[in-house]
Tab-separated table of C-alpha atoms in Angstrom:
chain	number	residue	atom	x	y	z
A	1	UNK	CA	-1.669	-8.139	11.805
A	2	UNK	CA	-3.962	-8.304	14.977
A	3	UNK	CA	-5.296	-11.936	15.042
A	4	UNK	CA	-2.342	-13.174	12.201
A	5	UNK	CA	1.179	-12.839	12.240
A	6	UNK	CA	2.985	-15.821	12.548
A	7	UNK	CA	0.766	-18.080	14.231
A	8	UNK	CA	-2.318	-16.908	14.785
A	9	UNK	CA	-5.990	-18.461	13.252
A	10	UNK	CA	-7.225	-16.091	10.446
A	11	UNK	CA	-10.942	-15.235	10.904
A	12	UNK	CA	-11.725	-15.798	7.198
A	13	UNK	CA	-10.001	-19.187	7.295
A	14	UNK	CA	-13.142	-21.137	6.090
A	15	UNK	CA	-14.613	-18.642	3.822
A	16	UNK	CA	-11.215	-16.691	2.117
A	17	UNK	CA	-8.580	-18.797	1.076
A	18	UNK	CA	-6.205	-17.487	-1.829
A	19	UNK	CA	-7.604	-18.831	-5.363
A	20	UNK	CA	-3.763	-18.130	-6.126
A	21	UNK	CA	-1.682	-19.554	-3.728
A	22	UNK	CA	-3.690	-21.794	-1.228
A	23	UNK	CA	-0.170	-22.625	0.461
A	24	UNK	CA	-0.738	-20.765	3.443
A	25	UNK	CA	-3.455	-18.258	4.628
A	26	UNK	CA	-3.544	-15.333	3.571
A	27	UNK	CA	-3.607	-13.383	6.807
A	28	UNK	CA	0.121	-14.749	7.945
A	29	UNK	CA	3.475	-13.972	7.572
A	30	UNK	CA	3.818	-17.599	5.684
A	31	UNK	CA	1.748	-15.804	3.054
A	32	UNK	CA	2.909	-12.350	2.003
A	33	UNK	CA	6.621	-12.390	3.963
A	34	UNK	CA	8.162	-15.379	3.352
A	35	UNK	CA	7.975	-15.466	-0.209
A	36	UNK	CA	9.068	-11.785	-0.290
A	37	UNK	CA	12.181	-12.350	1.838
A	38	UNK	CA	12.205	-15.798	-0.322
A	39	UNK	CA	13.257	-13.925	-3.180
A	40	UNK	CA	15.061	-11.045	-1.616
A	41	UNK	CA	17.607	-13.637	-0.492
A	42	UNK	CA	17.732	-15.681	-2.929
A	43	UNK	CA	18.862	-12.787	-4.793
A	44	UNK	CA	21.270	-11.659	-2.941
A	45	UNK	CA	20.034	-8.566	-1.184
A	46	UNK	CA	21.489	-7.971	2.009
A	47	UNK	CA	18.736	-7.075	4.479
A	48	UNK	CA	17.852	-6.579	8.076
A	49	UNK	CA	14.517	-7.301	9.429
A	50	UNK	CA	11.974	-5.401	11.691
A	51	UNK	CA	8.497	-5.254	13.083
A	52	UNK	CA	5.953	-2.869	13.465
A	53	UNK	CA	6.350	-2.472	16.863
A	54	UNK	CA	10.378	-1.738	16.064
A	55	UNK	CA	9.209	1.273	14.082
A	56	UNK	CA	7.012	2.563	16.107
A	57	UNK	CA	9.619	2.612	18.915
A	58	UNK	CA	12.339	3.454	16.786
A	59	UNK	CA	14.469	2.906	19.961
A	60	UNK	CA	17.832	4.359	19.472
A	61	UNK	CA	16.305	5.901	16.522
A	62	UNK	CA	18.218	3.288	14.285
A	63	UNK	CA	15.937	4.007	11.339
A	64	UNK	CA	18.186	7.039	10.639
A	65	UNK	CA	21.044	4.381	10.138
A	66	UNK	CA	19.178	2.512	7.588
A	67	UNK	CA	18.865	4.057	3.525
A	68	UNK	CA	15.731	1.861	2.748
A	69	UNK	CA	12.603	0.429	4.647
A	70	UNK	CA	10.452	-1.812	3.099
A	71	UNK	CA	6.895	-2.248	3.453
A	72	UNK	CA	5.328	-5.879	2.139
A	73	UNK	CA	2.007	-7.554	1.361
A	74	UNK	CA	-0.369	-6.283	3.908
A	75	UNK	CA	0.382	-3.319	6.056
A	76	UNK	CA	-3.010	-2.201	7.086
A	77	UNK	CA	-2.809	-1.218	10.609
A	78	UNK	CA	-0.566	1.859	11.623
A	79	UNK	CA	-0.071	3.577	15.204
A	80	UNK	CA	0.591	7.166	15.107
A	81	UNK	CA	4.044	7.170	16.542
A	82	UNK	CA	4.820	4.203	14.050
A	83	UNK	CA	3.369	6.451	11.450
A	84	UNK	CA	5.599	10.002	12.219
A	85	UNK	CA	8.828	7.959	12.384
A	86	UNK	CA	8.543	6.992	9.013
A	87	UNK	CA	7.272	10.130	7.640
A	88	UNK	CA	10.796	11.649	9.837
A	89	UNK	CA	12.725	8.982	7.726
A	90	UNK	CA	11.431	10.091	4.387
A	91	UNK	CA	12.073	13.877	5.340
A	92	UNK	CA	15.745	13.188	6.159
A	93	UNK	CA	16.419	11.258	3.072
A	94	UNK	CA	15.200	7.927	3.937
A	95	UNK	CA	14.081	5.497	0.869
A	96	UNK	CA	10.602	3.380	1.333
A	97	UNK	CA	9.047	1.220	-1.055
A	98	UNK	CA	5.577	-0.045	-0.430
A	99	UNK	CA	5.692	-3.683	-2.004
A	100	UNK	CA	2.090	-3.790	-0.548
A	101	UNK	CA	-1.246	-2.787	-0.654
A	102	UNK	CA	-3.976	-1.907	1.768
A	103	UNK	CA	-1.716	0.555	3.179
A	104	UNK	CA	-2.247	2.173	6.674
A	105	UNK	CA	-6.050	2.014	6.489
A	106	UNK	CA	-5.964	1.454	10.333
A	107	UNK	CA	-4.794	3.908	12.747
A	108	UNK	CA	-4.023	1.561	16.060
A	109	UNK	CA	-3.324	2.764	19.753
A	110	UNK	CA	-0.530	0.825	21.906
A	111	UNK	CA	-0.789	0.813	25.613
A	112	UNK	CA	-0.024	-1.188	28.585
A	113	UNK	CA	4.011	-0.801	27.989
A	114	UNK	CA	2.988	-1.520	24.169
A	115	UNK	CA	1.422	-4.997	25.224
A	116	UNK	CA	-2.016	-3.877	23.678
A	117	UNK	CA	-2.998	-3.139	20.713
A	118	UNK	CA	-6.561	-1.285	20.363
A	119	UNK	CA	-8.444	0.205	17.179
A	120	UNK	CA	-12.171	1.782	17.118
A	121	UNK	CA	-13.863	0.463	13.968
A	122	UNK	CA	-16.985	1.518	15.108
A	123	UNK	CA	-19.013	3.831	13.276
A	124	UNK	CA	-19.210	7.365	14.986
A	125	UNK	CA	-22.185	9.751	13.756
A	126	UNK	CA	-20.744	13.016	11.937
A	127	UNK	CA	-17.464	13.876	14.072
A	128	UNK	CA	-18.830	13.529	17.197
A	129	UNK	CA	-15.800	11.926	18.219
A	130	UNK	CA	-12.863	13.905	17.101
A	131	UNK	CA	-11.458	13.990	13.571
A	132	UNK	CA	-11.371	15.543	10.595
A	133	UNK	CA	-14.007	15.246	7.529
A	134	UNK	CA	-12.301	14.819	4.180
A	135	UNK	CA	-13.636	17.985	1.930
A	136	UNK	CA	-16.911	17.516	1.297
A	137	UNK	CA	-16.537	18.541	-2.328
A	138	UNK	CA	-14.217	16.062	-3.031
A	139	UNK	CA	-15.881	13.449	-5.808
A	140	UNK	CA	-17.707	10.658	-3.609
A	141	UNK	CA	-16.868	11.957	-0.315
A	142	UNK	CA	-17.595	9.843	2.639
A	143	UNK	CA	-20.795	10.569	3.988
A	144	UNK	CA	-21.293	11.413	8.273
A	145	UNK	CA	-22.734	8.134	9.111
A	146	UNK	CA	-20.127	6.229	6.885
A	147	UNK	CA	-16.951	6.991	8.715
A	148	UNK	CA	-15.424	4.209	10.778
A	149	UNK	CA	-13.661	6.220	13.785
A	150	UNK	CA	-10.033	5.139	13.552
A	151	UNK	CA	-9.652	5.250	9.334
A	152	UNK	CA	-6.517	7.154	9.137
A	153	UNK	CA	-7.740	9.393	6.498
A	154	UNK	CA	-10.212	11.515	8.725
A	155	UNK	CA	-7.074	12.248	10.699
A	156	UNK	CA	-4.031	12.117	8.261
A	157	UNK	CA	-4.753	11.012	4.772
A	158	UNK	CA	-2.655	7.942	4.277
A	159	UNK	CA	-2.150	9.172	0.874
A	160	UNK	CA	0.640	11.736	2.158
A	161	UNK	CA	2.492	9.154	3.266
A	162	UNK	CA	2.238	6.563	0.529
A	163	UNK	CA	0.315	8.421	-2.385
A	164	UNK	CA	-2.391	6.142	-2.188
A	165	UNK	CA	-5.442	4.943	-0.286
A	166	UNK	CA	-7.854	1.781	-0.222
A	167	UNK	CA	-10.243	4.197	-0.779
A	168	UNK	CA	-9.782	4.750	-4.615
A	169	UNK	CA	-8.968	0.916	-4.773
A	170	UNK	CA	-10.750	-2.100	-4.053
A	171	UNK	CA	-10.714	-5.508	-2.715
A	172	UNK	CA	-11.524	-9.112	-4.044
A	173	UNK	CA	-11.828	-11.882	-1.351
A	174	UNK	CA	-13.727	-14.701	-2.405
A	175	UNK	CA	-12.282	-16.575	-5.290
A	176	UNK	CA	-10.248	-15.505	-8.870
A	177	UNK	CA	-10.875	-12.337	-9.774
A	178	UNK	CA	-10.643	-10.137	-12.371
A	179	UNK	CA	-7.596	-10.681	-13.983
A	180	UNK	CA	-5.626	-7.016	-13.626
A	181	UNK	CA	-2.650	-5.530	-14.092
A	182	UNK	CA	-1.153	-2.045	-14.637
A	183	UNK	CA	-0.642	-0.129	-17.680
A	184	UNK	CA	2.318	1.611	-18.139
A	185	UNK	CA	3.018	5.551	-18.151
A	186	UNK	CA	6.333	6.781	-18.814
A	187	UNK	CA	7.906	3.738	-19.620
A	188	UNK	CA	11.387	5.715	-20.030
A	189	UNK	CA	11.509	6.206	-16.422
A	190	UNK	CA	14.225	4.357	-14.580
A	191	UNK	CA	11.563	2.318	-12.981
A	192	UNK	CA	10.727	0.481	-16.055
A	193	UNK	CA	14.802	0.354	-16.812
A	194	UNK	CA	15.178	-3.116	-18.756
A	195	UNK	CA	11.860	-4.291	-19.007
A	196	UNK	CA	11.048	-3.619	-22.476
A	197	UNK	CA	7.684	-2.086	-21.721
A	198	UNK	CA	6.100	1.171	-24.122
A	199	UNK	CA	3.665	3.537	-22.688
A	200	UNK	CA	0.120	1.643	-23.340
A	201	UNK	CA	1.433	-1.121	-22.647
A	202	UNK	CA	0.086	-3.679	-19.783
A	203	UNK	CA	1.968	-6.158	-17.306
A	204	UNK	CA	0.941	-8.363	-14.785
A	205	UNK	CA	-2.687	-9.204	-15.950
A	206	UNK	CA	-1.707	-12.693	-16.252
A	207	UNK	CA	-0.838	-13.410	-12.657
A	208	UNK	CA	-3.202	-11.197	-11.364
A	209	UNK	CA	-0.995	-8.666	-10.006
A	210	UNK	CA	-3.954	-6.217	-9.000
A	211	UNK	CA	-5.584	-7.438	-5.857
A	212	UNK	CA	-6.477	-9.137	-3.595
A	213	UNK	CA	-6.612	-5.766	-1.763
A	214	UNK	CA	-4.921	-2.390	-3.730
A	215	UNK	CA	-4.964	1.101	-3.416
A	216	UNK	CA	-5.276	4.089	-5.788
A	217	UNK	CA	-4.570	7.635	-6.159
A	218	UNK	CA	-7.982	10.049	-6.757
A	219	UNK	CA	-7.317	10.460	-10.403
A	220	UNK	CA	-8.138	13.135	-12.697
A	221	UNK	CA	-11.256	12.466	-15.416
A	222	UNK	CA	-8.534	14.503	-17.962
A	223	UNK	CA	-5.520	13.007	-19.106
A	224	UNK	CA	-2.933	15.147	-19.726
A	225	UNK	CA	-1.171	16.029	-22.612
A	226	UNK	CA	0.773	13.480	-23.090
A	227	UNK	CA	-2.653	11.350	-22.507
A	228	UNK	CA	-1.367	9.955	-19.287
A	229	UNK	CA	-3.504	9.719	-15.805
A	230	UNK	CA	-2.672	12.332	-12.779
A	231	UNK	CA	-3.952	12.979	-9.519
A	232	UNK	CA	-6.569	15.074	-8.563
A	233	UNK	CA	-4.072	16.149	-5.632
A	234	UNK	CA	-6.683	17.168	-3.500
A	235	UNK	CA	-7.128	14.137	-0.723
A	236	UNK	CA	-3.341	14.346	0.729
A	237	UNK	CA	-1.415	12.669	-2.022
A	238	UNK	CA	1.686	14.694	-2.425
A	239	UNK	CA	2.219	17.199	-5.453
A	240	UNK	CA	5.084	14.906	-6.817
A	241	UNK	CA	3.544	11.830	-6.943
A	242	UNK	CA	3.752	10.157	-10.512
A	243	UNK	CA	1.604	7.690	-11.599
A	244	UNK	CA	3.695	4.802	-13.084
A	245	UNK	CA	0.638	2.475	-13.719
A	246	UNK	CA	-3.048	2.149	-13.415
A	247	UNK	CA	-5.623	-0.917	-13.315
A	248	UNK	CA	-8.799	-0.032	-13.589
A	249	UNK	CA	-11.196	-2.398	-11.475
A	250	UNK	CA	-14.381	-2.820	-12.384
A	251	UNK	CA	-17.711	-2.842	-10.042
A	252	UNK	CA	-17.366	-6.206	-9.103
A	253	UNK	CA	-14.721	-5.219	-7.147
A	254	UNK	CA	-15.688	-4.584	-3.538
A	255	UNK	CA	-14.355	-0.941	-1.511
A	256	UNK	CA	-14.762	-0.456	1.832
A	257	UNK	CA	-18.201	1.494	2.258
A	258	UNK	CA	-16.519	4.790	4.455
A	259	UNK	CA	-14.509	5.060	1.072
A	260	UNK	CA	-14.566	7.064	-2.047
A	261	UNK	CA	-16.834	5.376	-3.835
A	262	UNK	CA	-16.064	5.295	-7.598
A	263	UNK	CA	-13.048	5.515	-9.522
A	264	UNK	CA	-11.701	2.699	-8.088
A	265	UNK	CA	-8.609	2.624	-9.770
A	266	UNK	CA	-4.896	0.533	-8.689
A	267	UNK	CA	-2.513	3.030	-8.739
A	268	UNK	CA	1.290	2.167	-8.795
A	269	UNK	CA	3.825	5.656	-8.641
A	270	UNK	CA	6.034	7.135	-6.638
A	271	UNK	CA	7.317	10.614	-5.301
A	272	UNK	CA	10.279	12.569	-3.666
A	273	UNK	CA	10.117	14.297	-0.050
A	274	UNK	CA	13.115	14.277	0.923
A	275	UNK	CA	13.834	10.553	0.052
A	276	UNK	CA	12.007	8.734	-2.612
A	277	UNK	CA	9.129	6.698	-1.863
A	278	UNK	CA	7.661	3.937	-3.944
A	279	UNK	CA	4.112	2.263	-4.477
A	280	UNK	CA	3.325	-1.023	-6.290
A	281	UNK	CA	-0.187	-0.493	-4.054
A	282	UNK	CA	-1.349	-4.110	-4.165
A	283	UNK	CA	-0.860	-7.032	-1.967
A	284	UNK	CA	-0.024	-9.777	-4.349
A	285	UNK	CA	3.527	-8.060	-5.238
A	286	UNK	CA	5.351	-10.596	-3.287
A	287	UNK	CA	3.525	-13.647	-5.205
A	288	UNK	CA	3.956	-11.913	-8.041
A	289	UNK	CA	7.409	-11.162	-8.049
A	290	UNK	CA	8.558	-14.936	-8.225
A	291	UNK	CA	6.765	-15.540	-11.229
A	292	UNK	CA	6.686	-12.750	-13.519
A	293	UNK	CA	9.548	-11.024	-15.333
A	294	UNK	CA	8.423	-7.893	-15.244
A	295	UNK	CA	7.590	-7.510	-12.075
A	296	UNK	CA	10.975	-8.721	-10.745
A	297	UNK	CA	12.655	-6.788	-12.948
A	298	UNK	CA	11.070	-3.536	-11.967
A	299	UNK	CA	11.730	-4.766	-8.096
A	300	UNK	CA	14.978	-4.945	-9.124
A	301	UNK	CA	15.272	-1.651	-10.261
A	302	UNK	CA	13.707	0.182	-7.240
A	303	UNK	CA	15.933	-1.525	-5.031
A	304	UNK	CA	18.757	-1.207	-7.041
A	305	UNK	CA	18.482	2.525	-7.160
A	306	UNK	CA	16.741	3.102	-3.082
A	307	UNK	CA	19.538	1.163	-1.763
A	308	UNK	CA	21.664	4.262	-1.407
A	309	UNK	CA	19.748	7.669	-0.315
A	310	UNK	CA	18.996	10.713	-2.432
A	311	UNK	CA	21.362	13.678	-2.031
A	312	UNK	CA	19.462	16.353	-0.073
């Protein structure tokens, strides 16, 4: 993260620390990494580790020697080469899970043999700039003089990549929150595998899973008719996307104005393009993961089963 990473001084250090995990600041790599890899180890995965400048070099294109790429904690800011060799990966078979949330809100420009990193978060009036308007019809559409210039969804929905956007989430900075976690929908998929959990039923709420930042799917106002929650598929997230689990957040939860706003909904799924790619769509994941059963077990699962890649 610009200004973060390893040792860098977070700008919200006096006004933002984590009500659940005060540890480390929640900008670093101390804070959604480490515990991640913490536990990954621990357990026995065998894992190699990147950056986001690796990716977006892909030098050697090694990614195509890899089954499985995962994404933790906070992955906000995305260049476009970064983003197209990981939407390659997934078309060839590659795996992803997104143990993260705040997903690829960013679209950043490298330069200066990939020494700089630049992204315009001004706001532009209309498209006066370049860019694409999300449909206009679409429920809460960003208004002209809302759109931050370099949001990746006026270009490429990030949606098509991960199913999800911090625009039908939310965010909660500034002490505990709402205490949310996701109820389950089909609770016989392999996801789920071992946990003991029945459609209806909720996990996570405890910890506060949901938050501090999390992203959502546009979701239908119908269930279907099995009563479950689908997308609206009409912002970019892909026609097999499942929902797996939703947390609703309430209006004390804060969006980013140049979002959809309303509906703010967590939204964990998953789909298949190619390879399979998976969405727990909140931050706190990697806290969570040491300390609930649930969640590990369903990290367990995913892994268990991305590990190897899908059969084209």
């Amino acid at each position: 993260r610009p200004g973060g990473g390893a040792g860098g001084d977070p700008w919200d250090r006096e006004l933002a620390s984590d009500a659940y995990d005060s540890s480390s600041q929640r900008q670093v790599f101390a804070h959604w990494d480490a515990p991640f890899i913490r536990w990954l180890e621990g357990n026995g995965y065998a894992v190699e580790y990147c950056t986001d400048l690796d990716v977006h070099q892909d030098t050697g294109s090694f990614l195509a020697s890899y089954n499985l790429l995962l994404s933790v904690g906070h992955d906000e800011y995305w260049s476009e080469p970064e983003r197209s060799n990981v939407e390659t990966f997934i078309a060839e078979g590659g795996n992803v899970a997104f143990f993260s949330g705040n997903v690829c809100w960013w679209r950043v420009e490298l330069s200066y043999d990939d020494t700089v990193m630049a992204c315009d978060k001004s706001i532009h009036l209309g498209d006066e700039k370049g860019g694409t308007n999300p449909d206009p019809t679409l429920p809460g559409a960003p208004r002209a003089y809302d759109m931050a210039f370099d949001n990746w969804y006026r270009f490429r929905p990030e949606n098509s990549l991960t199913g999800v956007s911090y625009r039908n989430g939310g965010g909660w900075w500034w002490s505990a929150r709402d205490a949310v976690g996701y109820t389950v929908q089909y609770s016989n998929h392999w996801v789920y595998e071992g946990t003991g959990l029945l459609d209806g039923g909720v996990f996570g709420d405890t910890e506060a899973l949901v938050g501090y930042e999390c992203d959502g799917a546009l979701l239908s106002n119908n269930p279907d008719d099995n009563g479950f929650l689908t997308p609206v598929y009409a912002d970019g997230t892909p026609a097999s996307f499942v929902v797996l689990g939703y947390g609703r957040l309430s209006d004390r939860w804060s969006q980013d104005p140049s979002g959809y706003l309303g509906g703010m909904t967590a939204t964990m799924g998953i789909y298949t393009n190619g390879g399979i790619v998976f969405t727990a769509a909140t931050t706190d994941w990697p806290r969570v993961v040491n300390a609930d059963r649930v969640v590990d077990r369903i990290t367990r699962n995913v892994l268990n089963r991305l590990i190897s890649r899908s059969k084209l």
